[in-house]
Coordinates of C-alpha atoms in Angstrom, one line a residue:
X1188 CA 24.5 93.8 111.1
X1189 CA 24.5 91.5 108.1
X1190 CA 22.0 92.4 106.0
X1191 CA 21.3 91.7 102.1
X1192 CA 18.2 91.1 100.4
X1193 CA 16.8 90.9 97.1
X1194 CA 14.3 93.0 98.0
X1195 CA 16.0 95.6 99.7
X1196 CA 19.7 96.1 100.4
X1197 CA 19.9 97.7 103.8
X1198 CA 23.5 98.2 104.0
X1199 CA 23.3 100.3 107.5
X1200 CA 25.8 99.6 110.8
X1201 CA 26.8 96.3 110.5
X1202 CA 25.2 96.1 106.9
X1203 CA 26.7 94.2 104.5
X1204 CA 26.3 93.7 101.1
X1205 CA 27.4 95.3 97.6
X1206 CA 24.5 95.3 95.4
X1207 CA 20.6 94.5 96.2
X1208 CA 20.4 91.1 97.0
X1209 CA 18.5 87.8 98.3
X1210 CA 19.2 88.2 101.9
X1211 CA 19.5 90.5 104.5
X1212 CA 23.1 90.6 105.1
X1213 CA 23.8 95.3 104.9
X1214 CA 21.0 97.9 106.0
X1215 CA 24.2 95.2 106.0
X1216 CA 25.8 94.3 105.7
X1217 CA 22.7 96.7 106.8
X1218 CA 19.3 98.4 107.1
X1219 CA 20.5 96.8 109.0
X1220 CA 16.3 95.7 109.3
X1221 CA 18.7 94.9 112.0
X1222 CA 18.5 93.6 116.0
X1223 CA 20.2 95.6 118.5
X1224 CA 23.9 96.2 118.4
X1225 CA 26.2 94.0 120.3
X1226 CA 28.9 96.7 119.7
X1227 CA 27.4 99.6 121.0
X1228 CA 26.0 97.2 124.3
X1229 CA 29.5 95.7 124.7
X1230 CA 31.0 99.3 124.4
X1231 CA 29.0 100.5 126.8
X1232 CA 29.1 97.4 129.1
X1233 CA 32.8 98.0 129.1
X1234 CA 32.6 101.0 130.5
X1235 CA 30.0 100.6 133.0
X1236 CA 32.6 97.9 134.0
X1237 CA 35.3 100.3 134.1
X1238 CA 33.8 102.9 136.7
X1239 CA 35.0 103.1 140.2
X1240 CA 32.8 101.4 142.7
X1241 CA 32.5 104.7 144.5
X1242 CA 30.3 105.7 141.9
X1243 CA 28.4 102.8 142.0
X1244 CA 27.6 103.0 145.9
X1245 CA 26.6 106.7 145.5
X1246 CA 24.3 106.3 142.5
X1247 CA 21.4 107.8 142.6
X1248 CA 18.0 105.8 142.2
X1249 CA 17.6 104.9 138.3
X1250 CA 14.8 108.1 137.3
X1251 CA 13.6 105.9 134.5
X1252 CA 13.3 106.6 130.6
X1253 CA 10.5 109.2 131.0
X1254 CA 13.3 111.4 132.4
X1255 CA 15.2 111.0 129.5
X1256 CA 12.8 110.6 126.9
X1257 CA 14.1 114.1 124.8
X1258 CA 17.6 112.6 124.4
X1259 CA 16.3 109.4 123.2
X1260 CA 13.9 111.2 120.9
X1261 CA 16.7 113.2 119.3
X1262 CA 19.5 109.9 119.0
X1263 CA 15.9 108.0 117.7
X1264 CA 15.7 111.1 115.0
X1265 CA 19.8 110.9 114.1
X1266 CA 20.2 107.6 113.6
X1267 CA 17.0 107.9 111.4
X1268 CA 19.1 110.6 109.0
X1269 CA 21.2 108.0 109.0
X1270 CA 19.4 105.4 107.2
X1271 CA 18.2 107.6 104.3
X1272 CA 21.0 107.8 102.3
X1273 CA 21.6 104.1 103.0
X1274 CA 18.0 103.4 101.8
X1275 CA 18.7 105.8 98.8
X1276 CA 21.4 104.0 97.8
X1277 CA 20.4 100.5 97.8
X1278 CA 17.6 101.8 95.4
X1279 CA 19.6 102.6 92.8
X1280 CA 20.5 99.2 91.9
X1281 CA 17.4 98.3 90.8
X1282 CA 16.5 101.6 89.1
X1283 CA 19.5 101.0 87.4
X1284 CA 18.7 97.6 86.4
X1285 CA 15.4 98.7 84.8
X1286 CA 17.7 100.8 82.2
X1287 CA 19.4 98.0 81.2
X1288 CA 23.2 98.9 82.4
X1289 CA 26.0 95.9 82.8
X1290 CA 26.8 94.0 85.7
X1291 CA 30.1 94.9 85.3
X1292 CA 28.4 98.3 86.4
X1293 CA 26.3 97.3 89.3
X1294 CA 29.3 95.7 90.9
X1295 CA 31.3 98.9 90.2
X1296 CA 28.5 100.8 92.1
X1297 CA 28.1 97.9 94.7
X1298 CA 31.4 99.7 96.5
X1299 CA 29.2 102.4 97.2
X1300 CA 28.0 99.7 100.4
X1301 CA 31.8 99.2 101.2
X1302 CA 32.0 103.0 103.7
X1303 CA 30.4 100.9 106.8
X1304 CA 32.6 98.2 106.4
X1305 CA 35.6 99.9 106.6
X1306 CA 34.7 102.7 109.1
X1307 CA 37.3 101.4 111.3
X1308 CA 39.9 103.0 109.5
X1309 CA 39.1 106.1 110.1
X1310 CA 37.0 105.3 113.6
X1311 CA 40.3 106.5 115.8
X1312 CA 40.2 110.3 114.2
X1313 CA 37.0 110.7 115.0
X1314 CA 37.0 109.8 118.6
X1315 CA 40.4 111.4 118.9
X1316 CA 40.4 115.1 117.4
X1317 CA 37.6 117.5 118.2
X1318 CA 36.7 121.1 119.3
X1319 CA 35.8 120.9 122.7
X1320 CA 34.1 123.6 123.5
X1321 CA 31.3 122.8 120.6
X1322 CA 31.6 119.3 121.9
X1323 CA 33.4 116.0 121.6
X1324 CA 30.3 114.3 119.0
X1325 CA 28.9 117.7 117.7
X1326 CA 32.3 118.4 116.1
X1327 CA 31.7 116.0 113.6
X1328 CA 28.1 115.3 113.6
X1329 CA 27.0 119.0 112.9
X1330 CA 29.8 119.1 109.5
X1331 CA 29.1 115.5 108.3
X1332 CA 25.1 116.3 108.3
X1333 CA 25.8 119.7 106.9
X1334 CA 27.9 117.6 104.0
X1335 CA 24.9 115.0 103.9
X1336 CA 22.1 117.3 103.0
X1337 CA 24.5 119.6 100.6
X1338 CA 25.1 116.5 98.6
X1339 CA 21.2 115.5 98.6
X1340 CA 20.4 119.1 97.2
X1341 CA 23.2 118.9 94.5
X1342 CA 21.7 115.6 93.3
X1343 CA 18.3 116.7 93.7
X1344 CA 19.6 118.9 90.8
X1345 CA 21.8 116.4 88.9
X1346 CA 20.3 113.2 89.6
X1347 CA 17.7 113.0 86.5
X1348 CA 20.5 114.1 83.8
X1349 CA 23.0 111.2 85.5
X1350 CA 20.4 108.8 85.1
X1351 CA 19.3 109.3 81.9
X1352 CA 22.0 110.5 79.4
X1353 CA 22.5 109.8 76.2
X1354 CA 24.5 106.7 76.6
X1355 CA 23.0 105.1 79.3
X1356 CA 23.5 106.2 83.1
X1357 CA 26.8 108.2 84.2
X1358 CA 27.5 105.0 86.7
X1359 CA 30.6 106.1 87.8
X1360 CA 29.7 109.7 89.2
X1361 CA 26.9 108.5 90.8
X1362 CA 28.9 105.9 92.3
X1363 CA 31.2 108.9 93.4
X1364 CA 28.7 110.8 95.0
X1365 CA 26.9 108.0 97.0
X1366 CA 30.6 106.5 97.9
X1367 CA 30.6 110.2 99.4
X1368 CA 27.0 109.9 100.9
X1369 CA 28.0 106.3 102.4
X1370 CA 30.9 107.7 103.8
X1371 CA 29.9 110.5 105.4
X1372 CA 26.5 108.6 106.6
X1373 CA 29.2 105.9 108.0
X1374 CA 30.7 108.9 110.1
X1375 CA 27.7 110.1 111.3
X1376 CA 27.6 106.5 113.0
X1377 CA 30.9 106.7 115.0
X1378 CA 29.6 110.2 116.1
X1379 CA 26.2 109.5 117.2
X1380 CA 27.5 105.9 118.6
X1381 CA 30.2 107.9 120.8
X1382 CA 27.4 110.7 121.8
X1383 CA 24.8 107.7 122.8
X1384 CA 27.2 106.7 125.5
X1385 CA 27.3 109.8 127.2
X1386 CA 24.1 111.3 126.1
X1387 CA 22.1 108.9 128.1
X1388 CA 22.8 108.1 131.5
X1389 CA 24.4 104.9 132.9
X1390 CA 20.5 103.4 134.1
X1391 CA 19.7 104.0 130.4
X1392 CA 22.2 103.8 128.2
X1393 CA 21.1 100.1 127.3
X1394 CA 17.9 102.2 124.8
X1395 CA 20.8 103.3 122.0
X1396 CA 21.1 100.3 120.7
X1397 CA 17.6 100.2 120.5
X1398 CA 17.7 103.6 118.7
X1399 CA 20.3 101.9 116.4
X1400 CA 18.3 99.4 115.6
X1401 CA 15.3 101.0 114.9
X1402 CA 16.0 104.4 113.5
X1403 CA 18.6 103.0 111.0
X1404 CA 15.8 100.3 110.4
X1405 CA 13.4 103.2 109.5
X1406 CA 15.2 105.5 107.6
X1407 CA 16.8 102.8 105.1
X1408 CA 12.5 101.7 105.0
X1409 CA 11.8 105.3 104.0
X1410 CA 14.7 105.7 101.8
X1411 CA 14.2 102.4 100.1
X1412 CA 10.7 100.5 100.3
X1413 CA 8.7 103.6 100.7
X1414 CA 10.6 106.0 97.9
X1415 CA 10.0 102.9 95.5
X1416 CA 6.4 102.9 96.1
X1417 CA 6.0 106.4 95.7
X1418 CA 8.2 106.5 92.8
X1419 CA 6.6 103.9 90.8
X1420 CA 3.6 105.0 88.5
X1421 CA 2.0 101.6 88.6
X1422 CA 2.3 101.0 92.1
X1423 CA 0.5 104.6 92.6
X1424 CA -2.2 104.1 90.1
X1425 CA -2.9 100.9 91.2
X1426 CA -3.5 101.4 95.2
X1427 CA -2.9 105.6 95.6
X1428 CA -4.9 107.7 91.9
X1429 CA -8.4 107.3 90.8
X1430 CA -6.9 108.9 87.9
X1431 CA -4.2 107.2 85.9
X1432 CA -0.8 109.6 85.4
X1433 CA 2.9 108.8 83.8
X1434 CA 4.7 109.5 87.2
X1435 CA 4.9 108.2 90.7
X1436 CA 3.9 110.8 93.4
X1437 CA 7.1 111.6 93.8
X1438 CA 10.7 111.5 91.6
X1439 CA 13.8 111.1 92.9
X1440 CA 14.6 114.9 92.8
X1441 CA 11.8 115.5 94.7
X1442 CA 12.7 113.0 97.7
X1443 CA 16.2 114.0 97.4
X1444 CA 15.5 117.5 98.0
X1445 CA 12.8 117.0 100.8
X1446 CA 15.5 115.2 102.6
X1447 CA 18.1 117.8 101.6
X1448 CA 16.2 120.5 103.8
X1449 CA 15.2 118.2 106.4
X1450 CA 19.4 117.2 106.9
X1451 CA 20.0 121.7 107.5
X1452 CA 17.6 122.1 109.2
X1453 CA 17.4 119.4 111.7
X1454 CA 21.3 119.8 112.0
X1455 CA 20.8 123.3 112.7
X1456 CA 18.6 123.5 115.4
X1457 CA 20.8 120.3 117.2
X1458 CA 24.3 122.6 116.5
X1459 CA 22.1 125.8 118.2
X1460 CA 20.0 124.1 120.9
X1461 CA 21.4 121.0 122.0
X1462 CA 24.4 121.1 124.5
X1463 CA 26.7 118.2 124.4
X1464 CA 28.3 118.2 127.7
X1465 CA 25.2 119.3 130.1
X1466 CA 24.8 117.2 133.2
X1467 CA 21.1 116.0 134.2
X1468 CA 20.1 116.6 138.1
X1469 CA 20.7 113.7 139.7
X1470 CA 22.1 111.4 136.9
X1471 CA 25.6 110.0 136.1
X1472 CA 27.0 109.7 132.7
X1473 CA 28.8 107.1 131.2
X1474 CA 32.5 107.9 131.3
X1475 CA 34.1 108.0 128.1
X1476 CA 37.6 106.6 127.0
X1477 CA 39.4 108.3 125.9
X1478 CA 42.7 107.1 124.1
X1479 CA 45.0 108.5 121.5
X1480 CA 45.1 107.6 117.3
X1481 CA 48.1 106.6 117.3
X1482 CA 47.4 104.3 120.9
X1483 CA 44.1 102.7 119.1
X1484 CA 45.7 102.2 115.6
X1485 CA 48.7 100.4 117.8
X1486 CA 46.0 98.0 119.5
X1487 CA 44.3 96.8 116.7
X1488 CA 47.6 95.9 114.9
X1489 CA 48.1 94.2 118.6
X1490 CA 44.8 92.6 118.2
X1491 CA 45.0 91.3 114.7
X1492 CA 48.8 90.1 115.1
X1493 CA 47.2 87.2 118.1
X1494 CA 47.7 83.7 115.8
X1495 CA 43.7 82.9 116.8
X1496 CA 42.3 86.2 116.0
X1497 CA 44.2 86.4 112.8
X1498 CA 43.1 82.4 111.8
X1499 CA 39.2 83.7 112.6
X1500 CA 39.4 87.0 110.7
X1501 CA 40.8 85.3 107.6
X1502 CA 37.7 82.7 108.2
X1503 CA 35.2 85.4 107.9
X1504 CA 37.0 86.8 105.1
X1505 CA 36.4 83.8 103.1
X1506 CA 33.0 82.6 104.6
X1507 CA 30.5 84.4 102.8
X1508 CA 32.1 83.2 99.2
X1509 CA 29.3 80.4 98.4
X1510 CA 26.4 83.1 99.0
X1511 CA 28.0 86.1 97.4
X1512 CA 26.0 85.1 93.6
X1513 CA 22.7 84.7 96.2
X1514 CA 23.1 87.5 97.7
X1515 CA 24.4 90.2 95.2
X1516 CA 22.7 89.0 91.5
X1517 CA 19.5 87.2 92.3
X1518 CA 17.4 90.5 93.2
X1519 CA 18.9 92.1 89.9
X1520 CA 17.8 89.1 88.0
X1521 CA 14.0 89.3 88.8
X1522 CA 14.1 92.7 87.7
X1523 CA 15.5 91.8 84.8
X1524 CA 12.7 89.3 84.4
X1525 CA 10.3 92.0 84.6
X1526 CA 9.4 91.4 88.1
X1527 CA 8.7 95.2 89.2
X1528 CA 11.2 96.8 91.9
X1529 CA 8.7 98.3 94.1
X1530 CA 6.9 95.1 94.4
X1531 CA 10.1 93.3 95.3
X1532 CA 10.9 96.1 97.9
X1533 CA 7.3 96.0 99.7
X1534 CA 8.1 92.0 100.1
X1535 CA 9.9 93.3 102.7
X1536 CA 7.7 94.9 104.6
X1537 CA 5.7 91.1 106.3
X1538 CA 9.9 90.3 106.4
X1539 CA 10.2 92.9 109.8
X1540 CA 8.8 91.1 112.3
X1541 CA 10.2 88.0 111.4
X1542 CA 14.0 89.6 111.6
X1543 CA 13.1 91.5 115.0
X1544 CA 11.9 87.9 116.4
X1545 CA 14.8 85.3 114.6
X1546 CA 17.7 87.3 116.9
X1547 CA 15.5 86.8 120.0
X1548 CA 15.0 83.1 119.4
X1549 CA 18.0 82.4 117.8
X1550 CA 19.9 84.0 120.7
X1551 CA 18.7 80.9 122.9
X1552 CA 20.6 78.3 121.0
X1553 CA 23.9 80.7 120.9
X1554 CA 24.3 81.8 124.2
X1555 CA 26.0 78.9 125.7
X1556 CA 29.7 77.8 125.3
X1557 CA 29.6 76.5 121.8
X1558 CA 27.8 79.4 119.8
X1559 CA 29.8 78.4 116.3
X1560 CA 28.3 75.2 116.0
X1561 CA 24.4 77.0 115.1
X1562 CA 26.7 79.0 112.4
X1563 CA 28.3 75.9 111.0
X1564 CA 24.7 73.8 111.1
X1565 CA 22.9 76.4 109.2
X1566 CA 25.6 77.3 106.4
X1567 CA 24.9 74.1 103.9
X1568 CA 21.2 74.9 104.3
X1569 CA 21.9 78.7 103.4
X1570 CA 23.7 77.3 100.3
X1571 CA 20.9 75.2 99.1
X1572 CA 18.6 78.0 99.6
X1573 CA 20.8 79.8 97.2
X1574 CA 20.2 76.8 94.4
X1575 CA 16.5 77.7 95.2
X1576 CA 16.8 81.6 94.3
X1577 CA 18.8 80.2 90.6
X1578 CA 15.5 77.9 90.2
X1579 CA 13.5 80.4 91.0
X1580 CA 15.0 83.1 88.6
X1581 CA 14.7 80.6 85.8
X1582 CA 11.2 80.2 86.5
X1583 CA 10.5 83.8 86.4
X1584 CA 9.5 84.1 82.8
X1585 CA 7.4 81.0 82.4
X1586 CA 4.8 82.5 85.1
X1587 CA 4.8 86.1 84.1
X1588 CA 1.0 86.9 82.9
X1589 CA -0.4 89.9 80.9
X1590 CA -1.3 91.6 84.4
X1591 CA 2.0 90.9 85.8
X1592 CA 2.7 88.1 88.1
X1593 CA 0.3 85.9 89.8
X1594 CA -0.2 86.4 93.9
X1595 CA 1.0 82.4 93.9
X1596 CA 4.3 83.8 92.7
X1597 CA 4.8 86.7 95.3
X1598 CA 3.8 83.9 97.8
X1599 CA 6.8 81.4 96.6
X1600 CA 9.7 84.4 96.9
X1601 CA 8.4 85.4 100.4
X1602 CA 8.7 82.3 101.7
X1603 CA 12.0 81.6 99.8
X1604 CA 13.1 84.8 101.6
X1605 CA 11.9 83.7 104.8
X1606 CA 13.8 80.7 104.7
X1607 CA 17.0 82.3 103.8
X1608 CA 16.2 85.0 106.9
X1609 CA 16.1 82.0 109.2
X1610 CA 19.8 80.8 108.0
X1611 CA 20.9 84.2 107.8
X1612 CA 20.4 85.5 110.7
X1613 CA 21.4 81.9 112.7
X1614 CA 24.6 82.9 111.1
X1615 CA 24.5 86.1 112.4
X1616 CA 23.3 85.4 115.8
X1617 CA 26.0 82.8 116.0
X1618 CA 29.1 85.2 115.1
X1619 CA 28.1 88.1 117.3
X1620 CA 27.9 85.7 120.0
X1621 CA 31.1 84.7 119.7
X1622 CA 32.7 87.9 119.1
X1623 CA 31.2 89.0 122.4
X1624 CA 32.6 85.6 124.0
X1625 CA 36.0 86.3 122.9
X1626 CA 36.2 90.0 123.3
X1627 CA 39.2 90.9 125.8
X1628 CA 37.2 92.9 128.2
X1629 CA 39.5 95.2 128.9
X1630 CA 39.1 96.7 125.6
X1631 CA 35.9 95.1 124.5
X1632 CA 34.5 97.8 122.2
X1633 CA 37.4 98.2 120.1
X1634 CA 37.8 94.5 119.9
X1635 CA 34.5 93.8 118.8
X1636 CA 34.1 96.7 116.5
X1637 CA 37.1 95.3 114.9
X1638 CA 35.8 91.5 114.5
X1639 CA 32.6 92.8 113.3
X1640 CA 34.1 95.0 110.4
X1641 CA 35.8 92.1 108.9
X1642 CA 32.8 89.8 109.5
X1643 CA 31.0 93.0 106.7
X1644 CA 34.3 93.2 104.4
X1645 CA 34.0 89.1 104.5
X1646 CA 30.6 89.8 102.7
X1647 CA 30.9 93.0 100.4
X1648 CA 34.6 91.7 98.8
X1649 CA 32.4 88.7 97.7
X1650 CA 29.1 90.5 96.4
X1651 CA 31.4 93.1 94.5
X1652 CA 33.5 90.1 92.6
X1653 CA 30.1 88.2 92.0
X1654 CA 28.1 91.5 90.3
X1655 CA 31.4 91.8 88.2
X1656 CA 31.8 88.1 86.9
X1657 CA 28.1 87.9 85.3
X1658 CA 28.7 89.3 82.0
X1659 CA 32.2 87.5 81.3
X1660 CA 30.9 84.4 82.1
X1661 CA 27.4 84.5 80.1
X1662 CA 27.5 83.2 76.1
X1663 CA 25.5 85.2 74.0
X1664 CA 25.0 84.8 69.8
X1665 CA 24.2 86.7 66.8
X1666 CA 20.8 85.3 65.3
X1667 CA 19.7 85.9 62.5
X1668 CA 22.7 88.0 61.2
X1669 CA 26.0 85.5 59.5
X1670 CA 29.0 86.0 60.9
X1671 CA 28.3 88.5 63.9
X1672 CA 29.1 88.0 67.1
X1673 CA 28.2 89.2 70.3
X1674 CA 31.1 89.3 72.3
X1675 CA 31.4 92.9 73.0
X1676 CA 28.9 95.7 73.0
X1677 CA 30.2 97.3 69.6
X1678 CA 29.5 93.4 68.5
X1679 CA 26.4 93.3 69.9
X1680 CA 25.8 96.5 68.0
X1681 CA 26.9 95.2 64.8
X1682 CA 24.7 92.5 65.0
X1683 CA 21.6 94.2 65.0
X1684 CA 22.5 96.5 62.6
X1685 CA 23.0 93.5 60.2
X1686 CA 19.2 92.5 61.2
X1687 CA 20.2 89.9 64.1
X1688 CA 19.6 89.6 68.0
X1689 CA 21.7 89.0 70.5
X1690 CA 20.4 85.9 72.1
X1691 CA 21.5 84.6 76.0
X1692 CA 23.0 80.8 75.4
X1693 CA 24.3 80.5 78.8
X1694 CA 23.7 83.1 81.7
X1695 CA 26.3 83.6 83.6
X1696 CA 23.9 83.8 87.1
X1697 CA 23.6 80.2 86.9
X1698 CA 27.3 79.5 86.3
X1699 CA 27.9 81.5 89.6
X1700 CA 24.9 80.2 91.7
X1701 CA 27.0 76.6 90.6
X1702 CA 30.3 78.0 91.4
X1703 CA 29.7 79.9 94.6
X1704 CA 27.5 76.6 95.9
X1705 CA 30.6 74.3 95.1
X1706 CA 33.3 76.8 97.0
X1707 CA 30.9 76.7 99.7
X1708 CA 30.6 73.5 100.3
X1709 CA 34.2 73.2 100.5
X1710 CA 34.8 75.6 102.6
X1711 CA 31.9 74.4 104.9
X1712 CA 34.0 70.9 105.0
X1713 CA 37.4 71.9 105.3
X1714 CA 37.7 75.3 107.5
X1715 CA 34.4 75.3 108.8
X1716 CA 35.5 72.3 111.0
X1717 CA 38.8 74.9 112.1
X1718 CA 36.3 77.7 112.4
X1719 CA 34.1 74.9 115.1
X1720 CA 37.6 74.1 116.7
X1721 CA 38.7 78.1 117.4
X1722 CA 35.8 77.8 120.1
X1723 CA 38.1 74.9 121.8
X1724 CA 40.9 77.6 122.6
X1725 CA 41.2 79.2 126.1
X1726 CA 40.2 82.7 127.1
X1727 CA 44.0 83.5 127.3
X1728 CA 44.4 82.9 123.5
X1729 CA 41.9 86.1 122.9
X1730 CA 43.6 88.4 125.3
X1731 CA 45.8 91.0 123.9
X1732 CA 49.1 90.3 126.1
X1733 CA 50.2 94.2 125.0
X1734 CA 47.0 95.7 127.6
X1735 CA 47.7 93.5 130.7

């Protein structure tokens, strides 16, 4: 789901967003903290739907979850795995932001959050080639998890000398190796979404999105929120030592290797003892489709090519512009402030319930015919919100005290957050709604999978661009020194050797937050009308001719 947040950036299934932001659009995109997955439900719907109505006269008497609870357990624990390295990685950011790297870097590392928006691509393969006497899922589960806790172990070893080199962090090998973590964490989705459908059976198969929601949820909380905590040495000398030290509890190392074993292990005990293809007594499976590469790559160019499909898809593409300096910068900007990044990520801890209610209640007011019209009501209010976050970054440094920042101050960001959740997730609601309105149901699950990638790319594409325009378009001058400059960093270097500083005239943040508010609006008044109107066409303008 869409997920970014300044305090977190959970950048899980549906999860959004390049960089740590002011929202919750991750992990989302995003880490989702994210509400149950229309994709998986509508997938599985579909196929429910699809089975002969022999099957249904002869099924046996639902046997309840308790029957089941094992499998449940185990896609509970996977999807779990999943949001670790999604956690880990929206963490960086802001460890990165405390050593005082570019923007220009963050947004190079912010395509490290593009994998889940783009899974699509490579979605086909892994539903299509497999071993199957190992199993269908297991074929690409057991190497990807293998791959997931190699990788951990390697930078358990590297991480520290990436991070702190002599000329500032190696940003673009760490980007490379979590571009690799994303990626394979990404395909660990399609396989443990394609094993949840037959792993459960029919009566049940409505808990993996529930699994989805909350596993993901909970491993991008451990990998983020609590890994801060426990990293921080204030944070632990404040509420966790009697006895003042220089480190957290834990380093980065440390977690990366815990997690390292946990990955081989756990994925070696699910490759030895758990079958994929074993029947329960008395229960039937979900049937799964299967359908060619070539077939499913053929029917999403179908898909794409329909004139109202193509109009919406370019719409979400577009969107998300006026939030994108929000979104991405705001979060990197307290930091910068001095705000600390563990106390930022622990402001999203009250956030959960609010985000596991706002769906539920939001839900109310999109489930009728018209579900666009709560997305187009709440996007001018999500844009002033985003004026708020540029006030309240400017405010930062006037009400930082000797011991920090005030409890007052932690008060006004959570209930600027809370506000932006509200128009967030109406948003959110809103577009998921429609995608399943519209969804041909003949092939709803690659049909919404589809509209719900670009509804992510419509957010990172923006955050990535955002993160890489702060630096060009901040003014910064050479006091103190005649006739420097700071234009550059070899300028900015000359300038203090001559005596000077290198003082901000104009931050490029607030140029943005200006920018993106103004593209917003006119986007809101110009094609958010067209985007209202695409909920006048008829349920034959969504149906893919080529599959009737």
């Amino acid at each position: 789901m869409e997920h970014s947040d300044f305090m977190t950036h959970n950048n899980g299934r549906q999860r959004k967003a390049a960089g740590v932001a002011f929202s919750s659009e991750s992990m989302t995109d995003r880490v989702e903290m994210s509400s149950p997955d229309p994709e998986l439900e509508e997938e599985a719907e579909g196929l429910i739907r699809g089975s002969d109505s022999e099957d249904r006269r002869h099924m046996v008497r639902p046997a309840g979850v308790r029957g089941e609870l094992g499998n449940v357990l185990l896609l509970l624990f996977l999807y779990v795995l999943q949001g670790i390295p999604l956690g880990l990685a929206g963490s960086i950011p802001l460890i990165l932001q405390s050593k005082n790297v570019s923007y220009k870097d963050q947004a190079f590392f912010s395509f490290v959050f593009w994998p889940f928006s783009l899974k699509l691509l490579w979605a086909p393969l892994v539903d299509a080639l497999y071993f199957s006497r190992f199993g269908r899922r297991k074929s690409w589960l057991v190497p990807t998890q293998y791959l997931l806790g190699l990788f951990m172990l390697y930078l358990s070893v590297t991480v520290n000398s990436l991070l702190q080199s002599e000329g500032g962090p190696k940003v673009v090998t760490l980007t490379a190796v979590f571009f690799m973590l994303a990626f394979l964490a990404a395909t660990q989705d399609i396989a443990v979404d394609g094993w949840a459908l037959t792993m459960l059976s029919r009566e049940n198969v409505g808990y993996a999105s529930t699994c989805n929601s909350v596993g993901q949820t909970a491993g991008y909380f451990l990998g983020n929120v609590l890994f801060l905590a426990l990293e921080s040495a204030d944070f632990c000398n404040k509420y966790l030592r009697t006895e003042p030290q220089d480190t957290g509890i834990v380093t980065l190392s440390d977690f990366l290797f815990f997690w390292g074993i946990v990955f081989l292990v756990s994925t070696t005990l699910v490759a030895i003892m758990k079958k994929e293809n074993e029947q329960g007594k008395g229960k039937k499976r979900v049937q799964e489709e299967t359908q060619g590469v070539m077939a499913t790559y053929k029917l999403l160019f179908n898909i794409i090519k329909m004139p109202t499909v193509f109009t919406f898809c370019a719409l979400l593409l577009t969107a998300k512009m006026g939030f994108s300096a929000a979104d991405a910068v705001t979060g990197l900007k307290l930091v910068e402030a001095g705000v600390p990044k563990e106390q930022l990520a622990l402001l999203a801890v009250p956030m959960v319930p609010l985000q596991i209610l706002l769906p539920v209640i939001i839900s109310k007011y999109t489930a009728g015919p018209r579900p666009l019209d709560v997305f187009y009501k709440a996007f001018p209010f999500r844009l002033l919100i985003g004026l708020g976050y540029a006030l309240l970054v400017w405010l930062t440094p006037s009400l930082k005290q000797d011991g920090g920042f005030p409890v007052y101050y932690y008060g006004i960001v959570l209930i600027s957050y809370a506000l932006h959740q509200v128009t967030l997730y109406s948003m959110y609601v809103a577009c998921m709604a429609f995608h399943a309105k519209v969804s041909d149901p003949l092939i709803g699950g690659t049909y919404m999978t589809l509209l719900n990638t670009v509804t992510n790319l419509g957010g990172n594409w923006p955050s990535t661009l955002a993160l890489w325009m702060v630096d060009p378009l901040t003014s910064k001058e050479c006091q103190g020194a005649a006739g420097q400059s700071c234009g550059s960093p070899e300028e900015a270097g000359l300038c203090v050797k001559e005596g000077g500083a290198c003082v901000t005239t104009l931050d490029g943040y607030y140029v943005e937050s200006v920018v993106c508010v103004v593209i917003g609006l006119a986007w809101w008044v110009w094609l958010g009308k067209k985007m209202r109107r695409l909920q006048e066409q008829s349920p034959a303008a969504w149906r893919c001719r080529s599959n009737h």
